[in-house]
Amino acid sequence: MLIDRPLLFALQGSEHYATRVAQRLGCQLALHEERDYKCRPLASVNGREVVVFHSLYGDDRQSANDKLCRLLFFCGALKDAGARHVQVVTPYLCYGRKDRRSQLQDPTITRYLATMIEACHVDRLVALEVHNPAAFDNAFRIPTWNLQCTELFAQHFARFVGDADVVAVSPDSGGAKRAEQFRRALERHLGRSVGSALMEKHRAHSTLTGTLLVGEVSGKTAIVFDDLISTGETLKHAGLACQKAGATRLFAAATHGLFTAGSHQFDKPLFEHIAISDSVPPFRLPPECVTQHLHILDTTGLIATLLAENGAWGTV
Amino acid sequence: MLIDRPLLFALQGSEHYATRVAQRLGCQLALHEERDYKCRPLASVNGREVVVFHSLYGDDRQSANDKLCRLLFFCGALKDAGARHVQVVTPYLCYGRKDRRSQLQDPTITRYLATMIEACHVDRLVALEVHNPAAFDNAFRIPTWNLQCTELFAQHFARFVGDADVVAVSPDSGGAKRAEQFRRALERHLGRSVGSALMEKHRAHSTLTGTLLVGEVSGKTAIVFDDLISTGETLKHAGLACQKAGATRLFAAATHGLFTAGSHQFDKPLFEHIAISDSVPPFRLPPECVTQHLHILDTTGLIATLLAENGAWGTV
Amino acid sequence: MLIDRPLLFALQGSEHYATRVAQRLGCQLALHEERDYKCRPLASVNGREVVVFHSLYGDDRQSANDKLCRLLFFCGALKDAGARHVQVVTPYLCYGRKDRRSQLQDPTITRYLATMIEACHVDRLVALEVHNPAAFDNAFRIPTWNLQCTELFAQHFARFVGDADVVAVSPDSGGAKRAEQFRRALERHLGRSVGSALMEKHRAHSTLTGTLLVGEVSGKTAIVFDDLISTGETLKHAGLACQKAGATRLFAAATHGLFTAGSHQFDKPLFEHIAISDSVPPFRLPPECVTQHLHILDTTGLIATLLAENGAWGTV
Amino acid sequence: MLIDRPLLFALQGSEHYATRVAQRLGCQLALHEERDYKCRPLASVNGREVVVFHSLYGDDRQSANDKLCRLLFFCGALKDAGARHVQVVTPYLCYGRKDRRSQLQDPTITRYLATMIEACHVDRLVALEVHNPAAFDNAFRIPTWNLQCTELFAQHFARFVGDADVVAVSPDSGGAKRAEQFRRALERHLGRSVGSALMEKHRAHSTLTGTLLVGEVSGKTAIVFDDLISTGETLKHAGLACQKAGATRLFAAATHGLFTAGSHQFDKPLFEHIAISDSVPPFRLPPECVTQHLHILDTTGLIATLLAENGAWGTV
Amino acid sequence: MLIDRPLLFALQGSEHYATRVAQRLGCQLALHEERDYKCRPLASVNGREVVVFHSLYGDDRQSANDKLCRLLFFCGALKDAGARHVQVVTPYLCYGRKDRRSQLQDPTITRYLATMIEACHVDRLVALEVHNPAAFDNAFRIPTWNLQCTELFAQHFARFVGDADVVAVSPDSGGAKRAEQFRRALERHLGRSVGSALMEKHRAHSTLTGTLLVGEVSGKTAIVFDDLISTGETLKHAGLACQKAGATRLFAAATHGLFTAGSHQFDKPLFEHIAISDSVPPFRLPPECVTQHLHILDTTGLIATLLAENGAWGTV
Amino acid sequence: MLIDRPLLFALQGSEHYATRVAQRLGCQLALHEERDYKCRPLASVNGREVVVFHSLYGDDRQSANDKLCRLLFFCGALKDAGARHVQVVTPYLCYGRKDRRSQLQDPTITRYLATMIEACHVDRLVALEVHNPAAFDNAFRIPTWNLQCTELFAQHFARFVGDADVVAVSPDSGGAKRAEQFRRALERHLGRSVGSALMEKHRAHSTLTGTLLVGEVSGKTAIVFDDLISTGETLKHAGLACQKAGATRLFAAATHGLFTAGSHQFDKPLFEHIAISDSVPPFRLPPECVTQHLHILDTTGLIATLLAENGAWGTV
């Protein structure tokens, strides 16, 4: 039975993404039925390797919780029906920002999420660019993959920066490691040095001076790099600081573009463009805004490659 | 430490219900903070017995999934913070209607719900009038209580039926046991016999004749009894059949009044009134409709009594 | 190693059933040793897919508990010896009738059974016609199959009823869904409509009138359909009611024929014949009684088909 | 709630034993209902500490498996009903003799038993004189107590042996440690040295010479000491060897007297008397045989003392 | 039984620390026996709340692994012997630095540590100043406490800095949050503003410029703040950078002083003194070095306070 | 993917052993990196069957605990990285001598070891000649293999004993079963009878007479057979007793040669030679001592055969 190819399912809202992964793997999505939270596979899954796609962002039809529950119930049904191995692919994994106790009696939601996923007998999880890799690596007791998109972004920006001096900017100290990975990847793609800078919360001589841009950006092309755009305020602050410090060109990049505050920030665009991935479609932005201001990078190749290496397509 | 009284928490939307339980127990709700899905107790829970209230119906602010996830994350935080024992009270427990596999590869959502609740280390669950007690009893591996409201409803209707002959009507064969329990309780309260009837899907001589009212209701007061009002269509069919069969007065009762189709059904009211419990507030109905057509029974006494017997207040 | 065929074992008392399944699959039973509760496989099971057959009815040599324990211990030994996957087939699964709490502090034995089976590392369970599918679906956290025999019975009776009007009768309201499935299957086999009736506990006008036959059977061929014959009293009541209501021919059917009260009920046979399955051999009845009154349907084809589809024979 | 005393239950066949323990603790057995395998507590167990007694030997009404299943189902019901802590006392614990793999693919039944007991949420187990303490200590992952009866037996025989030289005899090498514990206890009670001997399977010079008595018994009072009397053959062989070797008086002792071969061995009594404990009533022997040949030692004091120390009665 | 006070045990090497906690709580350490990896409590633990102390640093007698295994085996013995609740206090918790996968196929040792601790049935863990709180919070599924020492250090330095301007320096970006907490605590204790600075790996204009001190320290008192001193190189680099940048006075602080490279770094002392906690005794340093260069802060008050609040002493 | 051959890894100190197994299987060890306790596979393990070798004896570089922890962390990393199945081979498994509670509140370390190994998701364990098979069989809940070396030793000694009468001697009663297995194997290899003897702790007539040699060795070749040589005292006592009783030639054998007391015992060699296995290299003995007094038997054939049968090489 093991020589069958895996079955790929995509829940409502993630069909487009999954279809593109399937095409790369040379197969089609398997059929399922989805009536509210009641989902069931229509293709027979008994003894099969199964991959389920669902990007867990909230939209106007379903909250992130709605998508999570629907995903978990579907995985439960797959295992009950005899699926041998269920692998979940979440281009965007929710709750990544509540990953530790910062106040007394705080929740650690990344871990609760892990236990719920495990309770529904999911065998593996693949996520793109999680917010806190240390939290993620510790939360799950099933095998997980955290795919990083730095390479994709580096490849993208190498085509835009020409011969200018470039500096990779982290918009806060928590993202310093991520921006550094991007900087190195960009160096490899450009074949020359790339500088680094970061926004730092900083205080001097008894007055609070707010965040400060650390590193040299004057006369350079600055690329602000983050994992996630929520309202966009963080990027904006970093962009303004770079501008003020004399950066000549400004770009921004983030894997997950949620744009929860809508298109407002594009009224006076600060960046030449913002590169995001296709993990979350920019449904909150008007189409023309997307066309003008965003470059959307395709991550389905990353996923397809991993799935193929994962063994799922190893013998076919 | 065990001589401390339990702490009672209520998540957003369930405060009113919980406060009334707390009053009966002579205490107040403990404080917590609830920012989106991030909830944390403000009162110190270390070593304490804790009770959390949340009625898991969807409304216009939060879906049932939203409420479930928030509840689970809060319970996780309670246990992480050292709560000795966490007891959840769900006046309305969601997903009760997907309790078995009726089609190939169907999910069994009641069970997945149970595993998720257990994954977040909830120690006990108290629910009101679950849809399928056999499914509920088997799904959970932690102690659970399924409180039945038949007694409350019997007590209520004993005051309305006068000396007339009364018959308890089940609107489908799945609810026959529940209606029978109500019938017996009503007999006890009235001190005289109460008849039974049920709506039966039934076929005769090669033609589909649809549902049929079985049992004698002619000239009697009929009380249609169910666990849950969703759109209200089921009750309506039963009411019409009773009417047609000569019932002189019509009442209806159901523990959980969801009224998902809104107030439409009350345009031409069929029943003198419908009795529901306070497990789900009738937020989809206009206030005057509630006033005119519904009687809402208070179940907080049932819960308070159970909690007191549960040992939580046993030593105080 | 995965290209090996599964090994089939049958414990004492279930060899005959299992041998017939094995024949359909074109293989033989593997050898094992069984000394009292100490059983061990003789064929090497390391890395193998294994199927174990045991029908868990009590007889004069072993109680249902004896068979259950022996089965569990054998499965434990299989897994200890490295069996990759252990699938259990129980043509008759015990304890199905204690599937919910009907009284205070009642056990939920179906669930305890599930936890014990899981504790011995059984990977899958296949059962025939369980008593309460909702209880069964919720109790187990391993994949399970509940094979229904309605199709077999419909096929059987289609050969006996000629051109007469036929009605499928459920002997109680709990079995209404099951009888309805049978009715539909029979319609498909006969190519014409089949009526339905059911026995209903019912009360009218302040006197208890006992059970009542609901539905039209007069002048028709009635087939009483149940999952299990214990003493036979339930079938008898339904048969008598049909007779009294003018049914012209009477048949009965039930998947599991336990006949715990012996042959007594056949002294004055009510039914032309009773169809049962081979899940439980009618060892409590004298051979002539079996010959005259029973038709025993072969379910091994159902099991063999499922096992083949289960992947076990998928690559051979 | 914790200041309530524990509730004591005894399942069918173990009432007499449990009642005597209860008397020592100054309390009474709690009520339960036991209809076949369906048992439920009648006393409310919610939040209570509970102790359940059941000696798991097979008799003519119930096999050991029957008793085990009934016990497990009852414990499941106790926990479902909210019992805080369930402690099981098995004066005789079954399956002790299949405690390791002695042949290829053998079961390890002691471990399977442990997993089944844990699956039903038993919190603790107390057993008397288990067959293989190393197997027992490793099999269970809940706290267990293995109460040894050597002290009781030593106390008993100290009253019978007068001033004679005494030797403690182990009937096989597996029981050497147990016999040695008895020997030391007897020395303490007698205030003088006690010798040791054991039956050894032994071979010399190319011929099989069978078992051999090792140690000096000539002219002494020999007490053969074992954990369990099954058919009685083992004791008999040891007794005959001692007799042949010149022992002047012969006694035997074993905690669990099963006497599975009946009274046959007492036709020509070899021992002045055999001391057993009350863990298994000698129901297979005629009363006069019991009176003449057995001394039955009361172990309920051991159990009561442990329960009291266990904390169950610590606060009263 | 719950009114008994908890029992406190300390394994070899942690007696001194634990004794001081016990004194604060007004009790004594309970006795145990420790022969190589075989440890057992001598005080009876049945039904008791137990606290075990062990600081998991390697020394010349036992490696960290040795101490961990001994601790786990001891906890296993406590639970087997019936301890109701086992709480482990590790002033220094090992393996904190391998908390995420930084390379392909890397281990996540913090999580494996958590599963091993849970496997031995430890109920709670209290640690001081863990390296990565996000990793720690996600790794464990039992309640844990990560006690932070910032307050202690702030209190300490408030006595040393006089009226000078003070700046809290993080020696790397990973420790920025920790240093910020210290800065705020110090502000509270001094009643005036305290500045911040951090060492940042940073690159500018195509040349690697190494780490850079970000923030103003010139003319100020700089306190370098970290969680752990391993070889001491990290602190040294930060100190030199502060010196070069014109800091007038230099101090350093770290909770765990391992000093794995010995006293070498004190040959030319850079800091007026280094403040560490007593979580790890400075056994690798000569006594005079300790006297001259270290201030060791007592953390036993933190632990004692938590244990008292934890409920362990709540009723006495 | 399943047609790939398993990957074999050996941790530091076990490379030599593992390499020889690999050679027999016709493959090479896979690469890994091992920096202190941080180990990670370099070969990609996703979807692969993996075997890890580590002999868990302490030496001057790593204690047994160090090796155990390193092994567990490596297995954790393998599973995290997607290894389908991880099988551990421990030629010497540590802690075997603390396998039961011999004193009050004693640990059962074999069981704790099992839970820790299971917590790190090891799927199978293969060990050579464990100390107490009953403890081992009960402690683990994953499949385990305890390979016995009796056959190897019998084969070895058959070449040395010539035509003399031979007797197999157990140095204590606990090892009687093991020595008996060796005796039978030797009989098969020699084609003639082999006698048995054992050292017995024994007392006679009120004086402690110490251990006694039971069985006839006079004029014979005695082979003392044990599982493990620790200090060597046990073997020495048995050898001296045989010598005194007139044995003409003396040999000894034990699977695991730890020689914790060094070479001291070989100053006046008692045995012609001692045969040990290669499970533990005799690193505590000087090379000439090894050459003169030891014969080291190769067990890698046993392991390779099992692995091949285990299915790992079954399809290649």
mmCIF file of N, CA, C and O in Angstrom, chain A residues 194-237:
data_model
loop_
_atom_site.group_PDB
_atom_site.id
_atom_site.type_symbol
_atom_site.label_atom_id
_atom_site.label_comp_id
_atom_site.label_asym_id
_atom_site.label_seq_id
_atom_site.Cartn_x
_atom_site.Cartn_y
_atom_site.Cartn_z
ATOM 1 N N VAL A 194 26.805 43.100 2.680
ATOM 2 C CA VAL A 194 25.546 43.799 2.981
ATOM 3 C C VAL A 194 25.624 44.215 4.440
ATOM 4 O O VAL A 194 26.051 43.414 5.290
ATOM 5 N N GLY A 195 25.264 45.423 4.737
ATOM 6 C CA GLY A 195 25.337 45.919 6.100
ATOM 7 C C GLY A 195 24.133 45.520 6.941
ATOM 8 O O GLY A 195 23.159 44.962 6.429
ATOM 9 N N SER A 196 24.189 45.783 8.252
ATOM 10 C CA SER A 196 23.030 45.482 9.098
ATOM 11 C C SER A 196 22.722 46.676 9.995
ATOM 12 O O SER A 196 23.597 47.450 10.353
ATOM 13 N N ALA A 197 21.492 46.797 10.329
ATOM 14 C CA ALA A 197 21.067 47.839 11.267
ATOM 15 C C ALA A 197 19.874 47.290 12.037
ATOM 16 O O ALA A 197 19.235 46.333 11.597
ATOM 17 N N LEU A 198 19.612 47.850 13.203
ATOM 18 C CA LEU A 198 18.392 47.430 13.890
ATOM 19 C C LEU A 198 17.820 48.563 14.721
ATOM 20 O O LEU A 198 18.523 49.491 15.119
ATOM 21 N N MET A 199 16.540 48.503 14.901
ATOM 22 C CA MET A 199 15.831 49.456 15.741
ATOM 23 C C MET A 199 15.931 48.958 17.170
ATOM 24 O O MET A 199 15.605 47.803 17.454
ATOM 25 N N GLU A 200 16.362 49.816 18.058
ATOM 26 C CA GLU A 200 16.599 49.382 19.418
ATOM 27 C C GLU A 200 15.860 50.298 20.387
ATOM 28 O O GLU A 200 15.964 51.512 20.307
ATOM 29 N N LYS A 201 15.150 49.674 21.315
ATOM 30 C CA LYS A 201 14.569 50.475 22.404
ATOM 31 C C LYS A 201 15.719 50.824 23.330
ATOM 32 O O LYS A 201 16.447 49.960 23.777
ATOM 33 N N HIS A 202 15.884 52.059 23.644
ATOM 34 C CA HIS A 202 17.127 52.513 24.233
ATOM 35 C C HIS A 202 16.884 53.740 25.096
ATOM 36 O O HIS A 202 16.035 54.559 24.815
ATOM 37 N N ARG A 203 17.623 53.851 26.165
ATOM 38 C CA ARG A 203 17.472 54.984 27.074
ATOM 39 C C ARG A 203 18.829 55.581 27.423
ATOM 40 O O ARG A 203 19.797 54.849 27.586
ATOM 41 N N ALA A 204 18.873 56.887 27.528
ATOM 42 C CA ALA A 204 20.139 57.521 27.912
ATOM 43 C C ALA A 204 19.877 58.650 28.888
ATOM 44 O O ALA A 204 18.908 59.382 28.765
ATOM 45 N N HIS A 205 20.776 58.752 29.828
ATOM 46 C CA HIS A 205 20.736 59.832 30.817
ATOM 47 C C HIS A 205 19.334 60.242 31.269
ATOM 48 O O HIS A 205 18.826 61.304 30.938
ATOM 49 N N SER A 206 18.743 59.437 31.984
ATOM 50 C CA SER A 206 17.485 59.711 32.693
ATOM 51 C C SER A 206 16.301 60.196 31.859
ATOM 52 O O SER A 206 15.287 60.597 32.393
ATOM 53 N N THR A 207 16.422 60.187 30.579
ATOM 54 C CA THR A 207 15.194 60.450 29.811
ATOM 55 C C THR A 207 14.973 59.317 28.826
ATOM 56 O O THR A 207 15.914 58.730 28.290
ATOM 57 N N LEU A 208 13.729 59.020 28.625
ATOM 58 C CA LEU A 208 13.366 57.962 27.699
ATOM 59 C C LEU A 208 13.465 58.521 26.292
ATOM 60 O O LEU A 208 12.773 59.470 25.934
ATOM 61 N N THR A 209 14.357 57.982 25.472
ATOM 62 C CA THR A 209 14.520 58.536 24.140
ATOM 63 C C THR A 209 13.883 57.682 23.048
ATOM 64 O O THR A 209 14.069 57.921 21.874
ATOM 65 N N GLY A 210 13.112 56.686 23.443
ATOM 66 C CA GLY A 210 12.414 55.863 22.437
ATOM 67 C C GLY A 210 13.363 54.993 21.658
ATOM 68 O O GLY A 210 14.519 54.793 22.040
ATOM 69 N N THR A 211 12.861 54.465 20.548
ATOM 70 C CA THR A 211 13.688 53.560 19.768
ATOM 71 C C THR A 211 14.684 54.363 18.951
ATOM 72 O O THR A 211 14.470 55.519 18.618
ATOM 73 N N LEU A 212 15.743 53.685 18.622
ATOM 74 C CA LEU A 212 16.878 54.311 17.984
ATOM 75 C C LEU A 212 17.343 53.385 16.877
ATOM 76 O O LEU A 212 17.325 52.174 17.017
ATOM 77 N N LEU A 213 17.759 53.942 15.782
ATOM 78 C CA LEU A 213 18.281 53.113 14.714
ATOM 79 C C LEU A 213 19.776 52.916 14.942
ATOM 80 O O LEU A 213 20.540 53.868 14.967
ATOM 81 N N VAL A 214 20.179 51.688 15.081
ATOM 82 C CA VAL A 214 21.575 51.364 15.299
ATOM 83 C C VAL A 214 22.152 50.809 14.010
ATOM 84 O O VAL A 214 21.612 49.870 13.445
ATOM 85 N N GLY A 215 23.252 51.378 13.531
ATOM 86 C CA GLY A 215 23.866 50.918 12.288
ATOM 87 C C GLY A 215 23.787 52.022 11.252
ATOM 88 O O GLY A 215 22.976 52.948 11.345
ATOM 89 N N GLU A 216 24.598 51.899 10.240
ATOM 90 C CA GLU A 216 24.776 52.948 9.259
ATOM 91 C C GLU A 216 23.881 52.706 8.054
ATOM 92 O O GLU A 216 23.998 51.682 7.380
ATOM 93 N N VAL A 217 22.969 53.634 7.762
ATOM 94 C CA VAL A 217 22.105 53.473 6.573
ATOM 95 C C VAL A 217 22.219 54.665 5.624
ATOM 96 O O VAL A 217 21.671 54.632 4.519
ATOM 97 N N SER A 218 22.938 55.664 6.036
ATOM 98 C CA SER A 218 23.015 56.898 5.251
ATOM 99 C C SER A 218 23.570 56.632 3.844
ATOM 100 O O SER A 218 24.619 55.988 3.686
ATOM 101 N N GLY A 219 22.817 57.083 2.852
ATOM 102 C CA GLY A 219 23.258 56.931 1.476
ATOM 103 C C GLY A 219 23.114 55.522 0.930
ATOM 104 O O GLY A 219 23.594 55.191 -0.148
ATOM 105 N N LYS A 220 22.376 54.690 1.677
ATOM 106 C CA LYS A 220 22.253 53.291 1.270
ATOM 107 C C LYS A 220 20.816 52.897 0.962
ATOM 108 O O LYS A 220 19.881 53.635 1.266
ATOM 109 N N THR A 221 20.704 51.715 0.383
ATOM 110 C CA THR A 221 19.390 51.106 0.166
ATOM 111 C C THR A 221 19.065 50.253 1.388
ATOM 112 O O THR A 221 19.776 49.297 1.691
ATOM 113 N N ALA A 222 17.989 50.622 2.100
ATOM 114 C CA ALA A 222 17.634 49.897 3.323
ATOM 115 C C ALA A 222 16.464 48.951 3.063
ATOM 116 O O ALA A 222 15.470 49.336 2.448
ATOM 117 N N ILE A 223 16.622 47.726 3.513
ATOM 118 C CA ILE A 223 15.515 46.751 3.414
ATOM 119 C C ILE A 223 15.126 46.334 4.824
ATOM 120 O O ILE A 223 15.895 45.658 5.510
ATOM 121 N N VAL A 224 13.945 46.774 5.249
ATOM 122 C CA VAL A 224 13.458 46.392 6.577
ATOM 123 C C VAL A 224 12.865 44.991 6.478
ATOM 124 O O VAL A 224 12.051 44.718 5.599
ATOM 125 N N PHE A 225 13.290 44.115 7.377
ATOM 126 C CA PHE A 225 12.927 42.703 7.255
ATOM 127 C C PHE A 225 12.268 42.209 8.533
ATOM 128 O O PHE A 225 12.846 42.290 9.615
ATOM 129 N N ASP A 226 11.068 41.657 8.400
ATOM 130 C CA ASP A 226 10.348 41.161 9.581
ATOM 131 C C ASP A 226 9.642 39.852 9.224
ATOM 132 O O ASP A 226 9.624 39.447 8.060
ATOM 133 N N ASP A 227 9.065 39.185 10.233
ATOM 134 C CA ASP A 227 8.352 37.947 9.907
ATOM 135 C C ASP A 227 6.903 38.203 9.538
ATOM 136 O O ASP A 227 6.307 37.427 8.818
ATOM 137 N N LEU A 228 6.346 39.282 10.018
ATOM 138 C CA LEU A 228 4.907 39.444 9.960
ATOM 139 C C LEU A 228 4.533 40.922 9.927
ATOM 140 O O LEU A 228 5.111 41.720 10.659
ATOM 141 N N ILE A 229 3.608 41.277 9.062
ATOM 142 C CA ILE A 229 3.045 42.623 9.075
ATOM 143 C C ILE A 229 1.645 42.530 9.654
ATOM 144 O O ILE A 229 0.770 41.894 9.077
ATOM 145 N N SER A 230 1.466 43.142 10.801
ATOM 146 C CA SER A 230 0.148 43.135 11.419
ATOM 147 C C SER A 230 -0.523 44.463 11.012
ATOM 148 O O SER A 230 -1.045 44.569 9.896
ATOM 149 N N THR A 231 -0.460 45.481 11.835
ATOM 150 C CA THR A 231 -1.028 46.761 11.408
ATOM 151 C C THR A 231 -0.078 47.466 10.431
ATOM 152 O O THR A 231 -0.491 48.307 9.649
ATOM 153 N N GLY A 232 1.195 47.164 10.517
ATOM 154 C CA GLY A 232 2.185 47.820 9.667
ATOM 155 C C GLY A 232 2.925 48.937 10.387
ATOM 156 O O GLY A 232 3.855 49.524 9.843
ATOM 157 N N GLU A 233 2.546 49.174 11.642
ATOM 158 C CA GLU A 233 3.178 50.267 12.391
ATOM 159 C C GLU A 233 4.663 50.022 12.640
ATOM 160 O O GLU A 233 5.477 50.950 12.584
ATOM 161 N N THR A 234 5.016 48.807 12.926
ATOM 162 C CA THR A 234 6.418 48.491 13.216
ATOM 163 C C THR A 234 7.296 48.794 12.005
ATOM 164 O O THR A 234 8.348 49.433 12.107
ATOM 165 N N LEU A 235 6.844 48.328 10.844
ATOM 166 C CA LEU A 235 7.606 48.608 9.615
ATOM 167 C C LEU A 235 7.721 50.106 9.381
ATOM 168 O O LEU A 235 8.773 50.620 8.998
ATOM 169 N N LYS A 236 6.613 50.771 9.604
ATOM 170 C CA LYS A 236 6.582 52.205 9.346
ATOM 171 C C LYS A 236 7.601 52.955 10.204
ATOM 172 O O LYS A 236 8.369 53.790 9.701
ATOM 173 N N HIS A 237 7.629 52.616 11.487
ATOM 174 C CA HIS A 237 8.607 53.263 12.355
ATOM 175 C C HIS A 237 10.021 53.035 11.874
ATOM 176 O O HIS A 237 10.847 53.953 11.841
#
